[in-house]
PDB file of C-alpha atoms and ligand atoms in Angstrom:
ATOM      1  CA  UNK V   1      28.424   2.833  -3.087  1.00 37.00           C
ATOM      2  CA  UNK V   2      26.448   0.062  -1.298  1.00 41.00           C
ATOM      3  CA  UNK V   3      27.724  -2.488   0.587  1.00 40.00           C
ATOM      4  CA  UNK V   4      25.939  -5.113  -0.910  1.00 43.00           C
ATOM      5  CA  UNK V   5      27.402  -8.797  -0.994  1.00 43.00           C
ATOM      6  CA  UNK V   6      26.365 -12.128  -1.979  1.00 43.00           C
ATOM      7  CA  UNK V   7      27.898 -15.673  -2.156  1.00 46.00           C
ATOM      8  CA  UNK V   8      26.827 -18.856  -3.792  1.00 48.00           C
ATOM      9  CA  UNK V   9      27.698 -22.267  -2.681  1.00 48.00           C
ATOM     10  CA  UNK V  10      27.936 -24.824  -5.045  1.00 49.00           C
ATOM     11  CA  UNK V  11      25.743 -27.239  -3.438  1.00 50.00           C
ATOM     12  CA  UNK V  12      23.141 -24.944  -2.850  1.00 47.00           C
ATOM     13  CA  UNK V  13      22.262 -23.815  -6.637  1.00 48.00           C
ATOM     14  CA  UNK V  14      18.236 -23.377  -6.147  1.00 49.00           C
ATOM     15  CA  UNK V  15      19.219 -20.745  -3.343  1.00 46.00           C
ATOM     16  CA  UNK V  16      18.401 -17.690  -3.949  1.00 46.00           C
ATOM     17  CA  UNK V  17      21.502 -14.791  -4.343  1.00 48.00           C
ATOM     18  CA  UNK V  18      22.080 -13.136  -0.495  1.00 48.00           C
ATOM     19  CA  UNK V  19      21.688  -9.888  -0.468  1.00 45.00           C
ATOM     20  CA  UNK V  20      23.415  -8.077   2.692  1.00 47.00           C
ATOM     21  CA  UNK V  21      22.894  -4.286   3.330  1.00 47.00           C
ATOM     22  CA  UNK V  22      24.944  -2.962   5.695  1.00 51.00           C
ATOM     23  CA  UNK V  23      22.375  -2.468   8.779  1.00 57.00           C
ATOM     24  CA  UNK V  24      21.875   1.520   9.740  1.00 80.00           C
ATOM     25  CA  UNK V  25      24.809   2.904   7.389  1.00 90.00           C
ATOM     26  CA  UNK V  26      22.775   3.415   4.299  1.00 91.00           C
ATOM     27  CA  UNK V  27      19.269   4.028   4.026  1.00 89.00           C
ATOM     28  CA  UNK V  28      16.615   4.362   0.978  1.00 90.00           C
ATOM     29  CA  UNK V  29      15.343   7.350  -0.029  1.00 90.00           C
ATOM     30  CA  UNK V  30      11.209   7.359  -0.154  1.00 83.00           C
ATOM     31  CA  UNK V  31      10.895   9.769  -2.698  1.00 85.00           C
ATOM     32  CA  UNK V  32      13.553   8.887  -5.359  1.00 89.00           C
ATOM     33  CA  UNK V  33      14.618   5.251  -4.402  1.00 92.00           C
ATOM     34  CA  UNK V  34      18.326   6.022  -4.342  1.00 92.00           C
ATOM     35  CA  UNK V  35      20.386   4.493  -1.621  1.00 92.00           C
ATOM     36  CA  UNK V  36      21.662   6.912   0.227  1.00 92.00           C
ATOM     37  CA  UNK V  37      24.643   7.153   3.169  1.00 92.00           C
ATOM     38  CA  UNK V  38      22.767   7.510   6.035  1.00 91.00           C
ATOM     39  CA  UNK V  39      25.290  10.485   7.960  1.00 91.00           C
ATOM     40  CA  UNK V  40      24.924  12.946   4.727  1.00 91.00           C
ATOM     41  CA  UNK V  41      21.219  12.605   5.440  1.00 90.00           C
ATOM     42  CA  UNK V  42      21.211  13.320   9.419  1.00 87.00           C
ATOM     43  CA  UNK V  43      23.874  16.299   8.283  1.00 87.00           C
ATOM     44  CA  UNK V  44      21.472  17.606   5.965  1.00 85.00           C
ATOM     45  CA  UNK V  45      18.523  17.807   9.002  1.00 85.00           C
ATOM     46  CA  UNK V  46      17.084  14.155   7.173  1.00 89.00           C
ATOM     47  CA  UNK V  47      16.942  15.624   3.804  1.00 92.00           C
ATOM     48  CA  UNK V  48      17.698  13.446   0.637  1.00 91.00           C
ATOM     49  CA  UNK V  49      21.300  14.810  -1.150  1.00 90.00           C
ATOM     50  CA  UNK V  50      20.271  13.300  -4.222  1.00 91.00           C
ATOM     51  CA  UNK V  51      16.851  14.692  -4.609  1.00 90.00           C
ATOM     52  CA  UNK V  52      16.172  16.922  -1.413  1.00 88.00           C
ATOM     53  CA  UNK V  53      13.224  14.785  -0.281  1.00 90.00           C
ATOM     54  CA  UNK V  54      12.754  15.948   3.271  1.00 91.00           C
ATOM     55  CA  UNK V  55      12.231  12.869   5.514  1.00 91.00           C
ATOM     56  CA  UNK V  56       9.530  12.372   8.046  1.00 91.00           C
ATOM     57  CA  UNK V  57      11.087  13.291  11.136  1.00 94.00           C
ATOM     58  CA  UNK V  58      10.195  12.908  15.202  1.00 95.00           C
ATOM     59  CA  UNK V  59       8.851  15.832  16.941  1.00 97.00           C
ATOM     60  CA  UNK V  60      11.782  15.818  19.026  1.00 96.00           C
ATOM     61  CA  UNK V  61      14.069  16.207  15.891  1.00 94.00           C
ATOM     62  CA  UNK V  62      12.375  18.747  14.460  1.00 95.00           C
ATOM     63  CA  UNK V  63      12.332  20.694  17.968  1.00 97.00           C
ATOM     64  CA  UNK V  64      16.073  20.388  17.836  1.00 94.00           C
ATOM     65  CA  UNK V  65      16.470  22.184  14.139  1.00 93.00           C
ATOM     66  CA  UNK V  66      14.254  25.037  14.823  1.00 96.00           C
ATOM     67  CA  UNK V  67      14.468  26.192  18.593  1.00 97.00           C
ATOM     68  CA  UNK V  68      17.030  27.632  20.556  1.00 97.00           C
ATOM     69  CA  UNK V  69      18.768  25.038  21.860  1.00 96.00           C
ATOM     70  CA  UNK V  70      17.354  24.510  25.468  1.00 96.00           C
ATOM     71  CA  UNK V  71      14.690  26.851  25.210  1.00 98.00           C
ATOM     72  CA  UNK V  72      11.923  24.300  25.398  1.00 98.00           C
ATOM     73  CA  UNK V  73       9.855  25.206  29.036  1.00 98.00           C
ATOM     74  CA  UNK V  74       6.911  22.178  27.668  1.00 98.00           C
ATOM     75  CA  UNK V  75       3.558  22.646  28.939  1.00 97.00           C
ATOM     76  CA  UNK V  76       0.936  20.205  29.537  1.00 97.00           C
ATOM     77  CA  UNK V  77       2.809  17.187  29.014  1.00 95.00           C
ATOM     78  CA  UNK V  78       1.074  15.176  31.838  1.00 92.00           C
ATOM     79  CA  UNK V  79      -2.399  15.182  29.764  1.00 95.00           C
ATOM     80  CA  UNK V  80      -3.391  11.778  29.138  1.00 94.00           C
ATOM     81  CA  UNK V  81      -6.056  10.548  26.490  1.00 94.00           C
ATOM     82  CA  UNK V  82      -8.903   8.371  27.707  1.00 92.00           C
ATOM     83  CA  UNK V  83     -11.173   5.818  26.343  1.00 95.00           C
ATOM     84  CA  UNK V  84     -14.474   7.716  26.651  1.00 93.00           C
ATOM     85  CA  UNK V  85     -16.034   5.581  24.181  1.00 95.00           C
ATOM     86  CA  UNK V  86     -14.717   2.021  24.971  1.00 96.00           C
ATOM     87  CA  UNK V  87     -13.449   2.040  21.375  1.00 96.00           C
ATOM     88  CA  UNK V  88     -12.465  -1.282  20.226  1.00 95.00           C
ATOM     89  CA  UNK V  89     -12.102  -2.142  16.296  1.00 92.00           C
ATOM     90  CA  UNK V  90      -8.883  -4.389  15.441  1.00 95.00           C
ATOM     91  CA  UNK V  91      -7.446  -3.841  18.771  1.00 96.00           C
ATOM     92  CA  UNK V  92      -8.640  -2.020  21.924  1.00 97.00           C
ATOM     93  CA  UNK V  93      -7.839   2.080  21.622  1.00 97.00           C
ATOM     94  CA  UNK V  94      -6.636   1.475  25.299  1.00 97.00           C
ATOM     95  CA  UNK V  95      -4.035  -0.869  23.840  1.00 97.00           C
ATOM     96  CA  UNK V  96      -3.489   1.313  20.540  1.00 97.00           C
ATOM     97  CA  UNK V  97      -2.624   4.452  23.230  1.00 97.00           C
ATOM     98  CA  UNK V  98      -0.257   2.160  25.051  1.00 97.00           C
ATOM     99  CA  UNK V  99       1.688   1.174  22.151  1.00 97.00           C
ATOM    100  CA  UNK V 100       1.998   4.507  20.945  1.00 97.00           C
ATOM    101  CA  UNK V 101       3.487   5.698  24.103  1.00 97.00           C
ATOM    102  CA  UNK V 102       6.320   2.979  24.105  1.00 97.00           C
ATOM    103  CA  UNK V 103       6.820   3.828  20.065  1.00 96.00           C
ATOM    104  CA  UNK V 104       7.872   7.555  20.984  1.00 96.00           C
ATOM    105  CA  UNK V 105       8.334   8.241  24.653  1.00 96.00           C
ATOM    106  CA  UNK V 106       5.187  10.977  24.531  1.00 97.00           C
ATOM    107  CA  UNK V 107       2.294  10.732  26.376  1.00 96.00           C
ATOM    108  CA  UNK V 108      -0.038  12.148  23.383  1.00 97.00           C
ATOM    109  CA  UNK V 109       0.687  13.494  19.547  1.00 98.00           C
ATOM    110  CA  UNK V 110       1.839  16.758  20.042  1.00 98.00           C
ATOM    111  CA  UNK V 111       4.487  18.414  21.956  1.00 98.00           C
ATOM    112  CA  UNK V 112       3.731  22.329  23.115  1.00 98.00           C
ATOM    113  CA  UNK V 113       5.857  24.702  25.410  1.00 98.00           C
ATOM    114  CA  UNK V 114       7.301  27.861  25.298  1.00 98.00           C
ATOM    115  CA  UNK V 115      10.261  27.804  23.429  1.00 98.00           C
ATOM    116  CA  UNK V 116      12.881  30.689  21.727  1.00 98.00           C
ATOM    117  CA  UNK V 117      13.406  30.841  17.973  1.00 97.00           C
ATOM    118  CA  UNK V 118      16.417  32.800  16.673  1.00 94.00           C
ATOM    119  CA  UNK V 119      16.088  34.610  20.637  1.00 94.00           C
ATOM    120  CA  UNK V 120      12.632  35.697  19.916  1.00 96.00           C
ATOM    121  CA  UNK V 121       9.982  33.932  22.332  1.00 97.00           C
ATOM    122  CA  UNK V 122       7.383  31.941  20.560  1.00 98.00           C
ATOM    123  CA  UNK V 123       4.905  29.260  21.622  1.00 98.00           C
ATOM    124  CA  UNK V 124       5.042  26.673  19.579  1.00 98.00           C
ATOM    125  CA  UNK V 125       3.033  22.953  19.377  1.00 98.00           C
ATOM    126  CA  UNK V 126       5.206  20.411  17.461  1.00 98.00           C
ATOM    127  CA  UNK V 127       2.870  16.955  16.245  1.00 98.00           C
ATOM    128  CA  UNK V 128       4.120  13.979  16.477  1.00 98.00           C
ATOM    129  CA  UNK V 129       2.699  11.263  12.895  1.00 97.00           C
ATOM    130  CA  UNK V 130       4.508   8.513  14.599  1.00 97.00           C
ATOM    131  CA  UNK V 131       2.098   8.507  17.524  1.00 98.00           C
ATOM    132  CA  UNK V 132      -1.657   7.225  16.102  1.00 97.00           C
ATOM    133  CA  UNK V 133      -0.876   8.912  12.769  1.00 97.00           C
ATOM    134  CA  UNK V 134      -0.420  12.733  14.550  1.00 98.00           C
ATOM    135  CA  UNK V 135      -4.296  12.221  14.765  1.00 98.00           C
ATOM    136  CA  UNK V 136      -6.143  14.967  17.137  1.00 97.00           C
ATOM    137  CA  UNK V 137      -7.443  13.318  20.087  1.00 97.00           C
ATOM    138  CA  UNK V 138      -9.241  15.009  22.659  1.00 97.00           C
ATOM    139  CA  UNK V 139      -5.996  15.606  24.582  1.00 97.00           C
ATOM    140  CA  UNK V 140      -4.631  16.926  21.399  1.00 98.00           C
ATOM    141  CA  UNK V 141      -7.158  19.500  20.872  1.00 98.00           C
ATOM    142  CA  UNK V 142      -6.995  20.583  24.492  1.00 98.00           C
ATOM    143  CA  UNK V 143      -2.878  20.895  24.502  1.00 98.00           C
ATOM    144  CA  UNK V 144      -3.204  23.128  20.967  1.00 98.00           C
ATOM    145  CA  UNK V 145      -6.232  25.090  22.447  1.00 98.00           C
ATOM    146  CA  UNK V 146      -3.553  25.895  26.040  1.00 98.00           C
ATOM    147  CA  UNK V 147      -0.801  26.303  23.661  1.00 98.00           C
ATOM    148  CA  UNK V 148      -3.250  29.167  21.633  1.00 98.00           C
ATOM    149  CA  UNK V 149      -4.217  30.578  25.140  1.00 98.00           C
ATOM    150  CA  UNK V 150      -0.629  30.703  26.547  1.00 98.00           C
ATOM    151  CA  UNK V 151       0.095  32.859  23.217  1.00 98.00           C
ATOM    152  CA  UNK V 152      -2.178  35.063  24.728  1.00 97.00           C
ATOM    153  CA  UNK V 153      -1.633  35.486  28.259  1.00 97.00           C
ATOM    154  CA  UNK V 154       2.411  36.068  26.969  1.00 97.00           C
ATOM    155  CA  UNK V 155       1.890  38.128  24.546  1.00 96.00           C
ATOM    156  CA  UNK V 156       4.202  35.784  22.035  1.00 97.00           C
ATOM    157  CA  UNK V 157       3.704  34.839  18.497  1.00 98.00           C
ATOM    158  CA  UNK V 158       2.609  31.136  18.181  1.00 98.00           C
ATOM    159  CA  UNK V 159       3.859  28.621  15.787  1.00 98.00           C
ATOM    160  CA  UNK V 160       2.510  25.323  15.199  1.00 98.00           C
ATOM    161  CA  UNK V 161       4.253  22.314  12.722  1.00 98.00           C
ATOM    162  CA  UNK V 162       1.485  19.792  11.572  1.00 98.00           C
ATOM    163  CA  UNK V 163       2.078  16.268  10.880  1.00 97.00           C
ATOM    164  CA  UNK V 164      -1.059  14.598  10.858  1.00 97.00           C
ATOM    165  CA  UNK V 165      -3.962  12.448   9.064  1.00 96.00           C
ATOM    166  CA  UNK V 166      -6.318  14.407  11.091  1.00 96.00           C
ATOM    167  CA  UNK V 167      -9.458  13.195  13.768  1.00 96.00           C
ATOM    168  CA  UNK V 168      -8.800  10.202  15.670  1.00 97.00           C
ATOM    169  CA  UNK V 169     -11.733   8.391  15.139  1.00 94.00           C
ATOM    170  CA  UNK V 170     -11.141   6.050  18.077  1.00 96.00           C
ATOM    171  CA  UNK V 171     -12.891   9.428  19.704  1.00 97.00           C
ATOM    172  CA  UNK V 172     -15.157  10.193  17.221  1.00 95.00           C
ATOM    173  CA  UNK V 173     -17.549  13.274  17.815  1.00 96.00           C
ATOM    174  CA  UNK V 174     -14.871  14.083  20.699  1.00 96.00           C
ATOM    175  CA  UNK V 175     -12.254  14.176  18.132  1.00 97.00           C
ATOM    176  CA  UNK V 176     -14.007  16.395  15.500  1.00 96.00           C
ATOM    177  CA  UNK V 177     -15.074  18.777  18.285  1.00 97.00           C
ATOM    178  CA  UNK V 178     -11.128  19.805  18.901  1.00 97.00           C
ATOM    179  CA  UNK V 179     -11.706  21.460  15.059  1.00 97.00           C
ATOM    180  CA  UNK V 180     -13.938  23.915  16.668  1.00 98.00           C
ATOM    181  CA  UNK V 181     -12.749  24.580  19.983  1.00 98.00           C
ATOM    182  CA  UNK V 182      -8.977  25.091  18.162  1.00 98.00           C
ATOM    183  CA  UNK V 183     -10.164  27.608  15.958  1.00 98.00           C
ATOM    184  CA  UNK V 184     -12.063  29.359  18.459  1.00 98.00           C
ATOM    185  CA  UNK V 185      -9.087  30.036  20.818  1.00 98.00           C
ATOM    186  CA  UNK V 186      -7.139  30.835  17.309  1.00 98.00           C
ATOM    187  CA  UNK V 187      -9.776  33.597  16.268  1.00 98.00           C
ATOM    188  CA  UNK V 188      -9.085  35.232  19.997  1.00 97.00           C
ATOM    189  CA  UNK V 189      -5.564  34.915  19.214  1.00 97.00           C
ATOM    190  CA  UNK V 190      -6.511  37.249  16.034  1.00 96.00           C
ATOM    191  CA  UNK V 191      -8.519  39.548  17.859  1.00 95.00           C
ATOM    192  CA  UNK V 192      -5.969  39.978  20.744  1.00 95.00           C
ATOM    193  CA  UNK V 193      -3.607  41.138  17.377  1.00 94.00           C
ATOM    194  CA  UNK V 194      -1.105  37.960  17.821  1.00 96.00           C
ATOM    195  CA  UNK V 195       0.722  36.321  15.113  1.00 97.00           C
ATOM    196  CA  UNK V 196       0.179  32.162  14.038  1.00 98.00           C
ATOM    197  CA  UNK V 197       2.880  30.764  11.984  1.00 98.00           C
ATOM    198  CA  UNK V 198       1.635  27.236  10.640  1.00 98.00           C
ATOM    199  CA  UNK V 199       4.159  24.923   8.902  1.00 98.00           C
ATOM    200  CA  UNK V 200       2.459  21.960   7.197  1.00 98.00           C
ATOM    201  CA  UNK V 201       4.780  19.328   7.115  1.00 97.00           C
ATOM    202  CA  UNK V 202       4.082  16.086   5.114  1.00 94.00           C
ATOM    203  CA  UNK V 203       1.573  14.895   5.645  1.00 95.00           C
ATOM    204  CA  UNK V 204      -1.432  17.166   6.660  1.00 97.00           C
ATOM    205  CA  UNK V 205      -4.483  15.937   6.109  1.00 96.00           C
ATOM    206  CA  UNK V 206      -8.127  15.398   6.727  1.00 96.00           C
ATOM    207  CA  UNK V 207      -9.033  17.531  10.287  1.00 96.00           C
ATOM    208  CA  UNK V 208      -6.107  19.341  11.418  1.00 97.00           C
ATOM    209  CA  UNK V 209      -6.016  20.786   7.425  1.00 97.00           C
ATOM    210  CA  UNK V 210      -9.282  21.320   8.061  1.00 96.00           C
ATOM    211  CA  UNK V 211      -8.978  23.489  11.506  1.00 97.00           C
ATOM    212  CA  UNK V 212      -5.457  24.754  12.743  1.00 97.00           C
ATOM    213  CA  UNK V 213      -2.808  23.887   9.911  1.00 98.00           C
ATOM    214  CA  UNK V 214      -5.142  26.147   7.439  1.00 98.00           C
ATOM    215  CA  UNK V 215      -6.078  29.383   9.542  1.00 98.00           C
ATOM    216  CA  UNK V 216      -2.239  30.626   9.950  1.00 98.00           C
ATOM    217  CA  UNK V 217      -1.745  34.414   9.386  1.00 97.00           C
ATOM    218  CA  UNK V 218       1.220  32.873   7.686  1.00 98.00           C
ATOM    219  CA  UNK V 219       1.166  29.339   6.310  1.00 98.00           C
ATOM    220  CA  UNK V 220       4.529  27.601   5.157  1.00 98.00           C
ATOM    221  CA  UNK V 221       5.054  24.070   4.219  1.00 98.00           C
ATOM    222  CA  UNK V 222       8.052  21.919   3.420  1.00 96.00           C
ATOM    223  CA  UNK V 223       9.028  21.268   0.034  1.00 94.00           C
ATOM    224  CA  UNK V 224       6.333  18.043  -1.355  1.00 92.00           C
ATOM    225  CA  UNK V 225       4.371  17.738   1.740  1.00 94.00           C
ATOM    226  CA  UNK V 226       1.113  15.921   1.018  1.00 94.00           C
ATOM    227  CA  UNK V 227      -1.667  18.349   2.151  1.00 96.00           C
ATOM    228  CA  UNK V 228      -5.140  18.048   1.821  1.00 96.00           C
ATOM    229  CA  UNK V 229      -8.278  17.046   3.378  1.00 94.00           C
ATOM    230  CA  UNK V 230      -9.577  13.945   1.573  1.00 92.00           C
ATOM    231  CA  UNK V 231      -6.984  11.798  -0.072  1.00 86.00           C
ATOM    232  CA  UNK V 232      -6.887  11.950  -3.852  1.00 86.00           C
ATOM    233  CA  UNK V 233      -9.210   8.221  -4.643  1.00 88.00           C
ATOM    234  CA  UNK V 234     -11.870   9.749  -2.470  1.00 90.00           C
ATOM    235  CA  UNK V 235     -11.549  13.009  -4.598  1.00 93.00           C
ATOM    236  CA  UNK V 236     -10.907  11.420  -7.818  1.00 91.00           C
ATOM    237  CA  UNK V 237     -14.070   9.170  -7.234  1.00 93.00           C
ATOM    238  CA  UNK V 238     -16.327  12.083  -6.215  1.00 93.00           C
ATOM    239  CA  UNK V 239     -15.605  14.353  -9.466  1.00 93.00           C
ATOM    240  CA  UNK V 240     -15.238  11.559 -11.599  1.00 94.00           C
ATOM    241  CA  UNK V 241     -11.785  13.019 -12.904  1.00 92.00           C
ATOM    242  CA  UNK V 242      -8.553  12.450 -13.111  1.00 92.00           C
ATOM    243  CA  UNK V 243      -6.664  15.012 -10.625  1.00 92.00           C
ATOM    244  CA  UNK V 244      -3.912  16.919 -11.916  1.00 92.00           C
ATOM    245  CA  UNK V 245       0.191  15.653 -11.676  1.00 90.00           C
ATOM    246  CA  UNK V 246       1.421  17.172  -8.033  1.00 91.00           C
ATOM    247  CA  UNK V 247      -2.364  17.236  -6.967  1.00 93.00           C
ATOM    248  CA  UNK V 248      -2.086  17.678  -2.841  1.00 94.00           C
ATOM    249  CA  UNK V 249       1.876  18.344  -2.608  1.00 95.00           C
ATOM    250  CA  UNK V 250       3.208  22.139  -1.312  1.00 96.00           C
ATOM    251  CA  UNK V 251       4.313  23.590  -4.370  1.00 96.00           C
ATOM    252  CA  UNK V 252       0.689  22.425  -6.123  1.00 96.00           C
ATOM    253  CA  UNK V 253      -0.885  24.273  -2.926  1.00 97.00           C
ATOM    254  CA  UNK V 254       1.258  27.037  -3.608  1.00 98.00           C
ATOM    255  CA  UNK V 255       0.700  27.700  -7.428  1.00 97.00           C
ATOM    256  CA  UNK V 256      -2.935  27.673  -6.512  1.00 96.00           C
ATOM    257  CA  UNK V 257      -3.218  30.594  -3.422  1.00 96.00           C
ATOM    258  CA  UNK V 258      -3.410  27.867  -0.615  1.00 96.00           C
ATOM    259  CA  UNK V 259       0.057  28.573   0.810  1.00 97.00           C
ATOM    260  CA  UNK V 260       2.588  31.333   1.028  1.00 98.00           C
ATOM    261  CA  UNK V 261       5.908  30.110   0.890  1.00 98.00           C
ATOM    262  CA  UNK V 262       7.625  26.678   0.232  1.00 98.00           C
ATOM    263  CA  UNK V 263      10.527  26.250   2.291  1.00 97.00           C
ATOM    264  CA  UNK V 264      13.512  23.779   2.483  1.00 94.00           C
ATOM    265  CA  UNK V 265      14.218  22.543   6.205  1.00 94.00           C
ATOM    266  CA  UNK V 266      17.468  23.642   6.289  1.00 92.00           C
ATOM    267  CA  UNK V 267      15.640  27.458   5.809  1.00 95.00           C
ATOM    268  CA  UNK V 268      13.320  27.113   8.004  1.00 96.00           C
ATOM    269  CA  UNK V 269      14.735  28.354  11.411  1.00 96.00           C
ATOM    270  CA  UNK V 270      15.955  31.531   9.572  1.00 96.00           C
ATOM    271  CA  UNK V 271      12.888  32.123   7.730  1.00 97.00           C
ATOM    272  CA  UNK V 272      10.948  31.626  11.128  1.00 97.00           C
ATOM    273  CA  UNK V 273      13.493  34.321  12.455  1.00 96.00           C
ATOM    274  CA  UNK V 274      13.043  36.912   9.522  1.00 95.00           C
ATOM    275  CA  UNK V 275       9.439  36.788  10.025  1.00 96.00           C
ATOM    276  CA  UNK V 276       9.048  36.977  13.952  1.00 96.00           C
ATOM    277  CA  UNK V 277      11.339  40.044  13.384  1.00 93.00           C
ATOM    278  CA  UNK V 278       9.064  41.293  11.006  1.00 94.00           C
ATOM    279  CA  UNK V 279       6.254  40.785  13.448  1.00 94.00           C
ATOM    280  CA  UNK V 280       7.887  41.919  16.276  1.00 92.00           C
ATOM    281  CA  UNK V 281       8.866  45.458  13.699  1.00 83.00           C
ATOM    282  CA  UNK V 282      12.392  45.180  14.754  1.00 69.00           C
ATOM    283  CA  UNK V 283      15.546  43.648  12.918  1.00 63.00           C
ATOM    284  CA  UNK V 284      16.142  40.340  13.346  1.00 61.00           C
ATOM    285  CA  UNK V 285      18.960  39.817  16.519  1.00 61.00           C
ATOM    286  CA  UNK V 286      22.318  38.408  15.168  1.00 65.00           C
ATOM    287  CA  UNK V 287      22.382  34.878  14.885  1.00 62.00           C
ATOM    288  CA  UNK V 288      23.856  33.395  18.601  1.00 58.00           C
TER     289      UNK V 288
HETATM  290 ZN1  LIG A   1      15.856  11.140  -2.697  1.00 83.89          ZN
END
C-alpha cells in the first residue's frame, strides 16, 4: 500500500488535493508504473517484484552482486580525462567532467581491476551510465584497452558489463578512435586463446555496441535492455518503416542471432561461474 495522504481545509477550496509520498520507502517502477516498497527491490538486487524490470544500477552495485566480495584489486583508477578540444556547447566539458565526478565518486565511466567471480580470477571493466551517459572518452577507451591487456599478461578470462550511449562527443574523433584501439587489443585477446564475456546491460548503444559490447566470445544481456546502435526515430526515419514491437530490447536481440543468452540479475553471478568453469574445463568450485 502507499502512504499517500491528503487534507483539505475549508478555507482553502481552490487548493489543489496534497499528495504526500512517503520520501525513500516506496519507489516507482520505470517499466510498469507500479509503486513499489523500496526494501523488496534492493532484496531483489533492484529488480521490480511486480514485473521483474531490472533497475539501472551504479557500477559499484553491480560490482557488489557479481564479484567475490573483496576481490576487487582496481587498476587505473587515477586516469583522468582532459579537454583536448576546449569543448564547450551548453556548458564547458571541463565543467560537465567535474560534475560527473561529484555525481558518482569516479574519476571516469568505467571501473576495471582484477577481481574473483565464483573463486575463479577474471578481469573485469564495470561502466558507469550515471557518469556522462557511460559515454567512452579517451580515458575510457584507454582503461578497457589495459583492462584487455591485463587479461593477457594474467592469463584470466575478461568480462566487461556495458552501460552506455556510446562516443563522448565532447572528444569527438578522440572518442570514436577508442572503437578501434578496443577491438584491436580484444582481437589479441582472441589470438592469445582468452575468453571475453560481455553483458549488455540497459542501455547499450551507439559506439560501445558498436566496438566492445558486440565482439564477446559470449554475449549476455539483462532481461529488456535497450541495445542498439542508432535509436529507433533515427532508424525508423531512415527505412521509412515502422520497426517491429520489442525492436532494440534483449530478448528482440536474442530471437534474431544477436545475443546468446538473456539472463535475470539475480542469475547472473552463477551463470558467470558455470561458464568460467566451462572455460577454464574444470567443474565449477562449490559456492563459498
Ligand atoms: Zn515493474
Amino acid at each position: 500500500m502507499v502512504a499517500w495522504f491528503w487534507k483539505r481545509d475549508k478555507d482553502a477550496k481552490e487548493r489543489p488535493r496534497k499528495v504526500v509520498i512517503a520520501e525513500g520507502l516506496w519507489i516507482k517502477c520505470d517499466s510498469c508504473k507500479e509503486i513499489v516498497y523500496r526494501a523488496e527491490v534492493e532484496r531483489a538486487g533492484r529488480v521490480c517484484p511486480k514485473c521483474r524490470y531490472p533497475f539501472r544500477i551504479s557500477a559499484r552495485e553491480r560490482l557488489a552482486l557479481l564479484i567475490d566480495e573483496g576481490s576487487l584489486e582496481e587498476r587505473d583508477a587515477g586516469l583522468v580525462s582532459q579537454d583536448p578540444l576546449g569543448f564547450k556547447d551548453t556548458k564547458r566539458y571541463r565543467d560537465r567532467l567535474k560534475s560527473a565526478k561529484e555525481k558518482t565518486g569516479l574519476e571516469e565511466a568505467v571501473i576495471s581491476g582484477l577481481a574473483r567471480i565464483g573463486a575463479f580470477p577474471v578481469v573485469v571493466c564495470v561502466f558507469e551510465f550515471e557518469f556522462m551517459g557511460g559515454s567512452m572518452a579517451s580515458v575510457v577507451g584507454e582503461k578497457i584497452a589495459r583492462a584487455i591487456e591485463l587479461a593477457g599478461v594474467k592469463r584470466v578470462p575478461l568480462i566487461i558489463l556495458s552501460a552506455s550511449g556510446g562516443a563522448r562527443m565532447q572528444e569527438g574523433i578522440l572518442s570514436l578512435m577508442q572503437m578501434a584501439k578496443t577491438a584491436a587489443a580484444l582481437q589479441r585477446l582472441g589470438e592469445e586463446r582468452l575468453p571475453y564475456i560481455s553483458i549488455l546491460t540497459d542501455p547499450t548503444t551507439g559506439g560501445v555496441t558498436a566496438s566492445v559490447a558486440m565482439l564477446g566470445d559470449v554475449i549476455l544481456a539483462e532481461p529488456r535492455a535497450l541495445i542498439g546502435f542508432a535509436g529507433p526515430r533515427v532508424i525508423s526515419e531512415t527505412i521509412r518503416q515502422p520497426l517491429p514491437e520489442g525492436f532494440q530490447r534483449s530478448e528482440f536481440l536474442l530471437e534474431h542471432g544477436q545475443l546468446d543468452l538473456v539472463v535475470e540479475r539475480r542469475d547472473l553471478k552463477e551463470t558467470l561461474r558455470r561458464l568460467l568453469a566451462f572455460f577454464a574445463d574444470r567443474p565449477p568450485l562449490p559456492v563459498p
